[in-house]
Amino acid sequence: MGADQEKRAFIGSFTSAGGLGISVAAVDRDTGAPSVLASTDAVADPSFLAVGRTPGTGDPVLYAVSEASEGAVAAFSIDDGGTPRLIGEARPVGGSSPTHLTLAAGHLLTANYGSGSVTALPVRDDGSPGPAAGVLRHEGRGPDEGRQSGPHAHQVMTDPSGNWVLSVDLGTDSVRVCALDPATGSLRLHAETALRPGTGPRHLAFHPSGGHAYVLNELEPTVTVCRWDAVGGLLEPLGETQVLPHDHDEGEEARTYPSEVVVSHDGRFLWTANRGHDSISVLTLDETAEKLALAAAVGCGGRWPRDLTLDPTGQWLYAANEHSGNVSWFAVDAETGIPAHAGSIEVPAASCVVFA
């Protein structure tokens, strides 16, 4: 594999379950095949990653959560293509079990599942996070006593306009829309959208047009289609669509917990990763971006797909299969959206894949 045929991917994993931490992989542009080159366990349980650039020099930086009871975030230098090198120190987020992070207005934001909160940390010139500047605590609960006895922020992201921060909360069956003050890092609640009780929303993805969003529910295998008003900062639920075939067995022992939702670059397809069913669902989108139809469900190439990632070209889909300890990749059919399994590599306790 020549250098001109390679691109870089980073794979997060649970060190507490035998994972290597953060692995860097070379990815062949022609075959989509990743090859792990190096890894670092500088932080515990880096279950989710994001790529940004230093404010000072514009060099690429990799950010990782540490999904522990005393949650933290860390920044890594990745400019030389070798083993990621820790920049500064890991910073506490003032919350427990952070599961997701994103960059917005000069800050690193984390969704803290355990404490049901969102934290904003300023990003310094060298790319490292500073001390937590603001923590917004969610309130509420849902009908599932085992999973919804309190708030559980699972994802935080900006909308396509960059003006709003959205946090998806599994425990309260809601999505919160917030405004971030770039000067202070404080988060102000602007609006909260209630979803159907007991659905347990986990992750959200926007349509490329920016006018619609799709909320994947973990406690019921459905996607909630929403209309997004970027001017008013309002999310309006329109309806739900099942992500599994009607003939699947959904008994307690075979219960499915969807984990990730991805929309194709052209807005024609939506994919979900389904833990338990151990599949990738393919749904088609109509021209209005409001009607979804289940087209197929294919095997994920392993067990318990925690994450699903589309590469920058839109040709390859990657599933991080946590319980089988592997990352599988699939060639996406441009006409049908159906992914064809192309291969797998061993990555113990794999939790996510991101591209530099």
PDB file of N, CA, C and O in Angstrom, residues 92-148:
ATOM      1  N   PRO A  92     -10.513  16.936  33.538  1.00  0.00           N
ATOM      2  CA  PRO A  92     -11.818  16.504  34.047  1.00  0.00           C
ATOM      3  C   PRO A  92     -12.928  17.320  33.406  1.00  0.00           C
ATOM      4  O   PRO A  92     -12.756  18.509  33.120  1.00  0.00           O
ATOM      5  N   VAL A  93     -14.078  16.669  33.181  1.00  0.00           N
ATOM      6  CA  VAL A  93     -15.198  17.357  32.546  1.00  0.00           C
ATOM      7  C   VAL A  93     -16.271  17.762  33.553  1.00  0.00           C
ATOM      8  O   VAL A  93     -17.287  18.360  33.171  1.00  0.00           O
ATOM      9  N   GLY A  94     -16.059  17.449  34.818  1.00  0.00           N
ATOM     10  CA  GLY A  94     -17.060  17.806  35.814  1.00  0.00           C
ATOM     11  C   GLY A  94     -18.331  16.995  35.679  1.00  0.00           C
ATOM     12  O   GLY A  94     -19.409  17.442  36.078  1.00  0.00           O
ATOM     13  N   GLY A  95     -18.206  15.796  35.125  1.00  0.00           N
ATOM     14  CA  GLY A  95     -19.333  14.894  34.948  1.00  0.00           C
ATOM     15  C   GLY A  95     -18.818  13.485  34.784  1.00  0.00           C
ATOM     16  O   GLY A  95     -17.614  13.256  34.637  1.00  0.00           O
ATOM     17  N   SER A  96     -19.724  12.509  34.805  1.00  0.00           N
ATOM     18  CA  SER A  96     -19.296  11.117  34.745  1.00  0.00           C
ATOM     19  C   SER A  96     -19.660  10.471  33.413  1.00  0.00           C
ATOM     20  O   SER A  96     -20.655  10.821  32.772  1.00  0.00           O
ATOM     21  N   SER A  97     -18.809   9.555  33.007  1.00  0.00           N
ATOM     22  CA  SER A  97     -19.008   8.725  31.817  1.00  0.00           C
ATOM     23  C   SER A  97     -19.325   9.514  30.557  1.00  0.00           C
ATOM     24  O   SER A  97     -20.376   9.326  29.933  1.00  0.00           O
ATOM     25  N   PRO A  98     -18.430  10.403  30.120  1.00  0.00           N
ATOM     26  CA  PRO A  98     -18.660  11.093  28.845  1.00  0.00           C
ATOM     27  C   PRO A  98     -18.629  10.100  27.684  1.00  0.00           C
ATOM     28  O   PRO A  98     -17.720   9.275  27.596  1.00  0.00           O
ATOM     29  N   THR A  99     -19.629  10.177  26.814  1.00  0.00           N
ATOM     30  CA  THR A  99     -19.765   9.229  25.712  1.00  0.00           C
ATOM     31  C   THR A  99     -19.594   9.862  24.340  1.00  0.00           C
ATOM     32  O   THR A  99     -19.539   9.145  23.342  1.00  0.00           O
ATOM     33  N   HIS A 100     -19.542  11.188  24.279  1.00  0.00           N
ATOM     34  CA  HIS A 100     -19.507  11.847  22.976  1.00  0.00           C
ATOM     35  C   HIS A 100     -18.864  13.213  23.147  1.00  0.00           C
ATOM     36  O   HIS A 100     -18.903  13.799  24.243  1.00  0.00           O
ATOM     37  N   LEU A 101     -18.258  13.739  22.081  1.00  0.00           N
ATOM     38  CA  LEU A 101     -17.679  15.077  22.135  1.00  0.00           C
ATOM     39  C   LEU A 101     -17.688  15.696  20.752  1.00  0.00           C
ATOM     40  O   LEU A 101     -17.755  15.007  19.733  1.00  0.00           O
ATOM     41  N   THR A 102     -17.619  17.036  20.743  1.00  0.00           N
ATOM     42  CA  THR A 102     -17.588  17.774  19.493  1.00  0.00           C
ATOM     43  C   THR A 102     -16.902  19.107  19.724  1.00  0.00           C
ATOM     44  O   THR A 102     -16.683  19.514  20.875  1.00  0.00           O
ATOM     45  N   LEU A 103     -16.554  19.795  18.661  1.00  0.00           N
ATOM     46  CA  LEU A 103     -15.924  21.111  18.730  1.00  0.00           C
ATOM     47  C   LEU A 103     -16.911  22.173  18.283  1.00  0.00           C
ATOM     48  O   LEU A 103     -17.639  21.990  17.314  1.00  0.00           O
ATOM     49  N   ALA A 104     -16.923  23.300  19.012  1.00  0.00           N
ATOM     50  CA  ALA A 104     -17.827  24.398  18.666  1.00  0.00           C
ATOM     51  C   ALA A 104     -17.306  25.698  19.248  1.00  0.00           C
ATOM     52  O   ALA A 104     -17.006  25.779  20.444  1.00  0.00           O
ATOM     53  N   ALA A 105     -17.194  26.719  18.411  1.00  0.00           N
ATOM     54  CA  ALA A 105     -16.868  28.081  18.839  1.00  0.00           C
ATOM     55  C   ALA A 105     -15.689  28.133  19.816  1.00  0.00           C
ATOM     56  O   ALA A 105     -15.750  28.769  20.865  1.00  0.00           O
ATOM     57  N   GLY A 106     -14.600  27.461  19.447  1.00  0.00           N
ATOM     58  CA  GLY A 106     -13.397  27.499  20.268  1.00  0.00           C
ATOM     59  C   GLY A 106     -13.470  26.681  21.534  1.00  0.00           C
ATOM     60  O   GLY A 106     -12.634  26.847  22.430  1.00  0.00           O
ATOM     61  N   HIS A 107     -14.442  25.784  21.617  1.00  0.00           N
ATOM     62  CA  HIS A 107     -14.606  24.951  22.805  1.00  0.00           C
ATOM     63  C   HIS A 107     -14.767  23.481  22.412  1.00  0.00           C
ATOM     64  O   HIS A 107     -15.219  23.156  21.317  1.00  0.00           O
ATOM     65  N   LEU A 108     -14.396  22.629  23.353  1.00  0.00           N
ATOM     66  CA  LEU A 108     -14.629  21.201  23.244  1.00  0.00           C
ATOM     67  C   LEU A 108     -15.820  20.881  24.136  1.00  0.00           C
ATOM     68  O   LEU A 108     -15.836  21.236  25.322  1.00  0.00           O
ATOM     69  N   LEU A 109     -16.845  20.245  23.558  1.00  0.00           N
ATOM     70  CA  LEU A 109     -18.061  19.932  24.301  1.00  0.00           C
ATOM     71  C   LEU A 109     -18.164  18.427  24.491  1.00  0.00           C
ATOM     72  O   LEU A 109     -17.895  17.660  23.570  1.00  0.00           O
ATOM     73  N   THR A 110     -18.574  18.010  25.687  1.00  0.00           N
ATOM     74  CA  THR A 110     -18.761  16.592  25.958  1.00  0.00           C
ATOM     75  C   THR A 110     -20.179  16.329  26.453  1.00  0.00           C
ATOM     76  O   THR A 110     -20.771  17.154  27.156  1.00  0.00           O
ATOM     77  N   ALA A 111     -20.730  15.178  26.051  1.00  0.00           N
ATOM     78  CA  ALA A 111     -21.999  14.693  26.585  1.00  0.00           C
ATOM     79  C   ALA A 111     -21.667  13.663  27.652  1.00  0.00           C
ATOM     80  O   ALA A 111     -21.018  12.647  27.356  1.00  0.00           O
ATOM     81  N   ASN A 112     -22.093  13.914  28.859  1.00  0.00           N
ATOM     82  CA  ASN A 112     -21.741  13.072  30.005  1.00  0.00           C
ATOM     83  C   ASN A 112     -22.939  12.198  30.381  1.00  0.00           C
ATOM     84  O   ASN A 112     -23.883  12.655  31.025  1.00  0.00           O
ATOM     85  N   TYR A 113     -22.875  10.943  29.974  1.00  0.00           N
ATOM     86  CA  TYR A 113     -24.009  10.036  30.145  1.00  0.00           C
ATOM     87  C   TYR A 113     -24.359   9.815  31.615  1.00  0.00           C
ATOM     88  O   TYR A 113     -25.524   9.893  32.005  1.00  0.00           O
ATOM     89  N   GLY A 114     -23.356   9.523  32.421  1.00  0.00           N
ATOM     90  CA  GLY A 114     -23.613   9.171  33.813  1.00  0.00           C
ATOM     91  C   GLY A 114     -24.253  10.274  34.614  1.00  0.00           C
ATOM     92  O   GLY A 114     -25.181  10.038  35.397  1.00  0.00           O
ATOM     93  N   SER A 115     -23.763  11.498  34.438  1.00  0.00           N
ATOM     94  CA  SER A 115     -24.269  12.629  35.215  1.00  0.00           C
ATOM     95  C   SER A 115     -25.365  13.395  34.492  1.00  0.00           C
ATOM     96  O   SER A 115     -25.952  14.324  35.062  1.00  0.00           O
ATOM     97  N   GLY A 116     -25.653  13.056  33.254  1.00  0.00           N
ATOM     98  CA  GLY A 116     -26.711  13.741  32.521  1.00  0.00           C
ATOM     99  C   GLY A 116     -26.421  15.214  32.322  1.00  0.00           C
ATOM    100  O   GLY A 116     -27.245  16.072  32.639  1.00  0.00           O
ATOM    101  N   SER A 117     -25.246  15.520  31.763  1.00  0.00           N
ATOM    102  CA  SER A 117     -24.845  16.915  31.615  1.00  0.00           C
ATOM    103  C   SER A 117     -24.014  17.100  30.363  1.00  0.00           C
ATOM    104  O   SER A 117     -23.548  16.135  29.752  1.00  0.00           O
ATOM    105  N   VAL A 118     -23.823  18.369  29.986  1.00  0.00           N
ATOM    106  CA  VAL A 118     -22.959  18.741  28.873  1.00  0.00           C
ATOM    107  C   VAL A 118     -21.918  19.723  29.394  1.00  0.00           C
ATOM    108  O   VAL A 118     -22.268  20.660  30.121  1.00  0.00           O
ATOM    109  N   THR A 119     -20.657  19.508  29.036  1.00  0.00           N
ATOM    110  CA  THR A 119     -19.555  20.340  29.516  1.00  0.00           C
ATOM    111  C   THR A 119     -18.886  21.049  28.346  1.00  0.00           C
ATOM    112  O   THR A 119     -18.711  20.452  27.274  1.00  0.00           O
ATOM    113  N   ALA A 120     -18.496  22.296  28.565  1.00  0.00           N
ATOM    114  CA  ALA A 120     -17.720  23.058  27.579  1.00  0.00           C
ATOM    115  C   ALA A 120     -16.353  23.377  28.165  1.00  0.00           C
ATOM    116  O   ALA A 120     -16.258  23.915  29.279  1.00  0.00           O
ATOM    117  N   LEU A 121     -15.299  23.034  27.426  1.00  0.00           N
ATOM    118  CA  LEU A 121     -13.927  23.327  27.830  1.00  0.00           C
ATOM    119  C   LEU A 121     -13.275  24.160  26.734  1.00  0.00           C
ATOM    120  O   LEU A 121     -13.382  23.811  25.547  1.00  0.00           O
ATOM    121  N   PRO A 122     -12.601  25.257  27.061  1.00  0.00           N
ATOM    122  CA  PRO A 122     -11.939  26.052  26.025  1.00  0.00           C
ATOM    123  C   PRO A 122     -10.773  25.291  25.416  1.00  0.00           C
ATOM    124  O   PRO A 122     -10.097  24.509  26.087  1.00  0.00           O
ATOM    125  N   VAL A 123     -10.549  25.520  24.115  1.00  0.00           N
ATOM    126  CA  VAL A 123      -9.421  24.900  23.426  1.00  0.00           C
ATOM    127  C   VAL A 123      -8.299  25.922  23.347  1.00  0.00           C
ATOM    128  O   VAL A 123      -8.476  27.039  22.846  1.00  0.00           O
ATOM    129  N   ARG A 124      -7.116  25.557  23.859  1.00  0.00           N
ATOM    130  CA  ARG A 124      -5.963  26.448  23.861  1.00  0.00           C
ATOM    131  C   ARG A 124      -5.278  26.475  22.492  1.00  0.00           C
ATOM    132  O   ARG A 124      -5.588  25.673  21.611  1.00  0.00           O
ATOM    133  N   ASP A 125      -4.340  27.389  22.327  1.00  0.00           N
ATOM    134  CA  ASP A 125      -3.666  27.562  21.044  1.00  0.00           C
ATOM    135  C   ASP A 125      -2.973  26.293  20.562  1.00  0.00           C
ATOM    136  O   ASP A 125      -2.884  26.056  19.351  1.00  0.00           O
ATOM    137  N   ASP A 126      -2.472  25.471  21.502  1.00  0.00           N
ATOM    138  CA  ASP A 126      -1.794  24.234  21.100  1.00  0.00           C
ATOM    139  C   ASP A 126      -2.767  23.084  20.876  1.00  0.00           C
ATOM    140  O   ASP A 126      -2.353  21.967  20.564  1.00  0.00           O
ATOM    141  N   GLY A 127      -4.080  23.354  21.024  1.00  0.00           N
ATOM    142  CA  GLY A 127      -5.090  22.327  20.809  1.00  0.00           C
ATOM    143  C   GLY A 127      -5.536  21.616  22.059  1.00  0.00           C
ATOM    144  O   GLY A 127      -6.521  20.876  22.038  1.00  0.00           O
ATOM    145  N   SER A 128      -4.834  21.813  23.166  1.00  0.00           N
ATOM    146  CA  SER A 128      -5.197  21.118  24.393  1.00  0.00           C
ATOM    147  C   SER A 128      -6.412  21.771  25.047  1.00  0.00           C
ATOM    148  O   SER A 128      -6.632  22.978  24.908  1.00  0.00           O
ATOM    149  N   PRO A 129      -7.218  20.988  25.783  1.00  0.00           N
ATOM    150  CA  PRO A 129      -8.372  21.564  26.471  1.00  0.00           C
ATOM    151  C   PRO A 129      -7.955  22.244  27.767  1.00  0.00           C
ATOM    152  O   PRO A 129      -7.084  21.757  28.497  1.00  0.00           O
ATOM    153  N   GLY A 130      -8.588  23.376  28.046  1.00  0.00           N
ATOM    154  CA  GLY A 130      -8.382  24.040  29.324  1.00  0.00           C
ATOM    155  C   GLY A 130      -9.375  23.516  30.346  1.00  0.00           C
ATOM    156  O   GLY A 130     -10.174  22.617  30.057  1.00  0.00           O
ATOM    157  N   PRO A 131      -9.364  24.066  31.571  1.00  0.00           N
ATOM    158  CA  PRO A 131     -10.322  23.641  32.592  1.00  0.00           C
ATOM    159  C   PRO A 131     -11.758  23.900  32.143  1.00  0.00           C
ATOM    160  O   PRO A 131     -12.030  24.827  31.382  1.00  0.00           O
ATOM    161  N   ALA A 132     -12.672  23.060  32.616  1.00  0.00           N
ATOM    162  CA  ALA A 132     -14.087  23.185  32.250  1.00  0.00           C
ATOM    163  C   ALA A 132     -14.591  24.588  32.542  1.00  0.00           C
ATOM    164  O   ALA A 132     -14.403  25.118  33.638  1.00  0.00           O
ATOM    165  N   ALA A 133     -15.234  25.196  31.533  1.00  0.00           N
ATOM    166  CA  ALA A 133     -15.731  26.565  31.681  1.00  0.00           C
ATOM    167  C   ALA A 133     -17.214  26.606  32.001  1.00  0.00           C
ATOM    168  O   ALA A 133     -17.693  27.548  32.629  1.00  0.00           O
ATOM    169  N   GLY A 134     -17.955  25.607  31.560  1.00  0.00           N
ATOM    170  CA  GLY A 134     -19.391  25.587  31.807  1.00  0.00           C
ATOM    171  C   GLY A 134     -19.924  24.171  31.803  1.00  0.00           C
ATOM    172  O   GLY A 134     -19.481  23.332  31.013  1.00  0.00           O
ATOM    173  N   VAL A 135     -20.855  23.895  32.706  1.00  0.00           N
ATOM    174  CA  VAL A 135     -21.516  22.588  32.765  1.00  0.00           C
ATOM    175  C   VAL A 135     -23.021  22.835  32.823  1.00  0.00           C
ATOM    176  O   VAL A 135     -23.498  23.517  33.735  1.00  0.00           O
ATOM    177  N   LEU A 136     -23.740  22.313  31.843  1.00  0.00           N
ATOM    178  CA  LEU A 136     -25.198  22.424  31.829  1.00  0.00           C
ATOM    179  C   LEU A 136     -25.774  21.066  32.223  1.00  0.00           C
ATOM    180  O   LEU A 136     -25.574  20.071  31.539  1.00  0.00           O
ATOM    181  N   ARG A 137     -26.492  21.040  33.337  1.00  0.00           N
ATOM    182  CA  ARG A 137     -27.047  19.780  33.849  1.00  0.00           C
ATOM    183  C   ARG A 137     -28.482  19.607  33.372  1.00  0.00           C
ATOM    184  O   ARG A 137     -29.303  20.499  33.515  1.00  0.00           O
ATOM    185  N   HIS A 138     -28.762  18.449  32.811  1.00  0.00           N
ATOM    186  CA  HIS A 138     -30.108  18.132  32.363  1.00  0.00           C
ATOM    187  C   HIS A 138     -30.964  17.718  33.558  1.00  0.00           C
ATOM    188  O   HIS A 138     -30.449  17.281  34.592  1.00  0.00           O
ATOM    189  N   GLU A 139     -32.265  17.826  33.380  1.00  0.00           N
ATOM    190  CA  GLU A 139     -33.207  17.391  34.412  1.00  0.00           C
ATOM    191  C   GLU A 139     -34.309  16.569  33.763  1.00  0.00           C
ATOM    192  O   GLU A 139     -34.648  16.781  32.598  1.00  0.00           O
ATOM    193  N   GLY A 140     -34.866  15.628  34.531  1.00  0.00           N
ATOM    194  CA  GLY A 140     -35.979  14.838  34.043  1.00  0.00           C
ATOM    195  C   GLY A 140     -35.697  13.354  34.132  1.00  0.00           C
ATOM    196  O   GLY A 140     -34.641  12.910  34.570  1.00  0.00           O
ATOM    197  N   ARG A 141     -36.682  12.556  33.685  1.00  0.00           N
ATOM    198  CA  ARG A 141     -36.581  11.107  33.691  1.00  0.00           C
ATOM    199  C   ARG A 141     -37.561  10.555  32.680  1.00  0.00           C
ATOM    200  O   ARG A 141     -38.346  11.294  32.078  1.00  0.00           O
ATOM    201  N   GLY A 142     -37.551   9.225  32.479  1.00  0.00           N
ATOM    202  CA  GLY A 142     -38.459   8.567  31.551  1.00  0.00           C
ATOM    203  C   GLY A 142     -39.120   7.372  32.200  1.00  0.00           C
ATOM    204  O   GLY A 142     -38.854   7.047  33.370  1.00  0.00           O
ATOM    205  N   PRO A 143     -39.981   6.661  31.464  1.00  0.00           N
ATOM    206  CA  PRO A 143     -40.750   5.567  32.047  1.00  0.00           C
ATOM    207  C   PRO A 143     -39.976   4.275  32.276  1.00  0.00           C
ATOM    208  O   PRO A 143     -40.429   3.419  33.050  1.00  0.00           O
ATOM    209  N   ASP A 144     -38.823   4.096  31.614  1.00  0.00           N
ATOM    210  CA  ASP A 144     -38.032   2.880  31.798  1.00  0.00           C
ATOM    211  C   ASP A 144     -37.200   3.023  33.068  1.00  0.00           C
ATOM    212  O   ASP A 144     -36.175   3.703  33.087  1.00  0.00           O
ATOM    213  N   GLU A 145     -37.634   2.360  34.151  1.00  0.00           N
ATOM    214  CA  GLU A 145     -36.974   2.526  35.442  1.00  0.00           C
ATOM    215  C   GLU A 145     -35.512   2.089  35.414  1.00  0.00           C
ATOM    216  O   GLU A 145     -34.672   2.640  36.113  1.00  0.00           O
ATOM    217  N   GLY A 146     -35.209   1.082  34.608  1.00  0.00           N
ATOM    218  CA  GLY A 146     -33.846   0.589  34.565  1.00  0.00           C
ATOM    219  C   GLY A 146     -32.884   1.495  33.832  1.00  0.00           C
ATOM    220  O   GLY A 146     -31.695   1.542  34.158  1.00  0.00           O
ATOM    221  N   ARG A 147     -33.381   2.267  32.860  1.00  0.00           N
ATOM    222  CA  ARG A 147     -32.496   3.079  32.033  1.00  0.00           C
ATOM    223  C   ARG A 147     -32.793   4.573  32.100  1.00  0.00           C
ATOM    224  O   ARG A 147     -31.989   5.372  31.629  1.00  0.00           O
ATOM    225  N   GLN A 148     -33.968   4.931  32.663  1.00  0.00           N
ATOM    226  CA  GLN A 148     -34.385   6.331  32.593  1.00  0.00           C
ATOM    227  C   GLN A 148     -34.782   6.906  33.949  1.00  0.00           C
ATOM    228  O   GLN A 148     -35.678   7.729  34.046  1.00  0.00           O
TER     229      GLN A 148
END
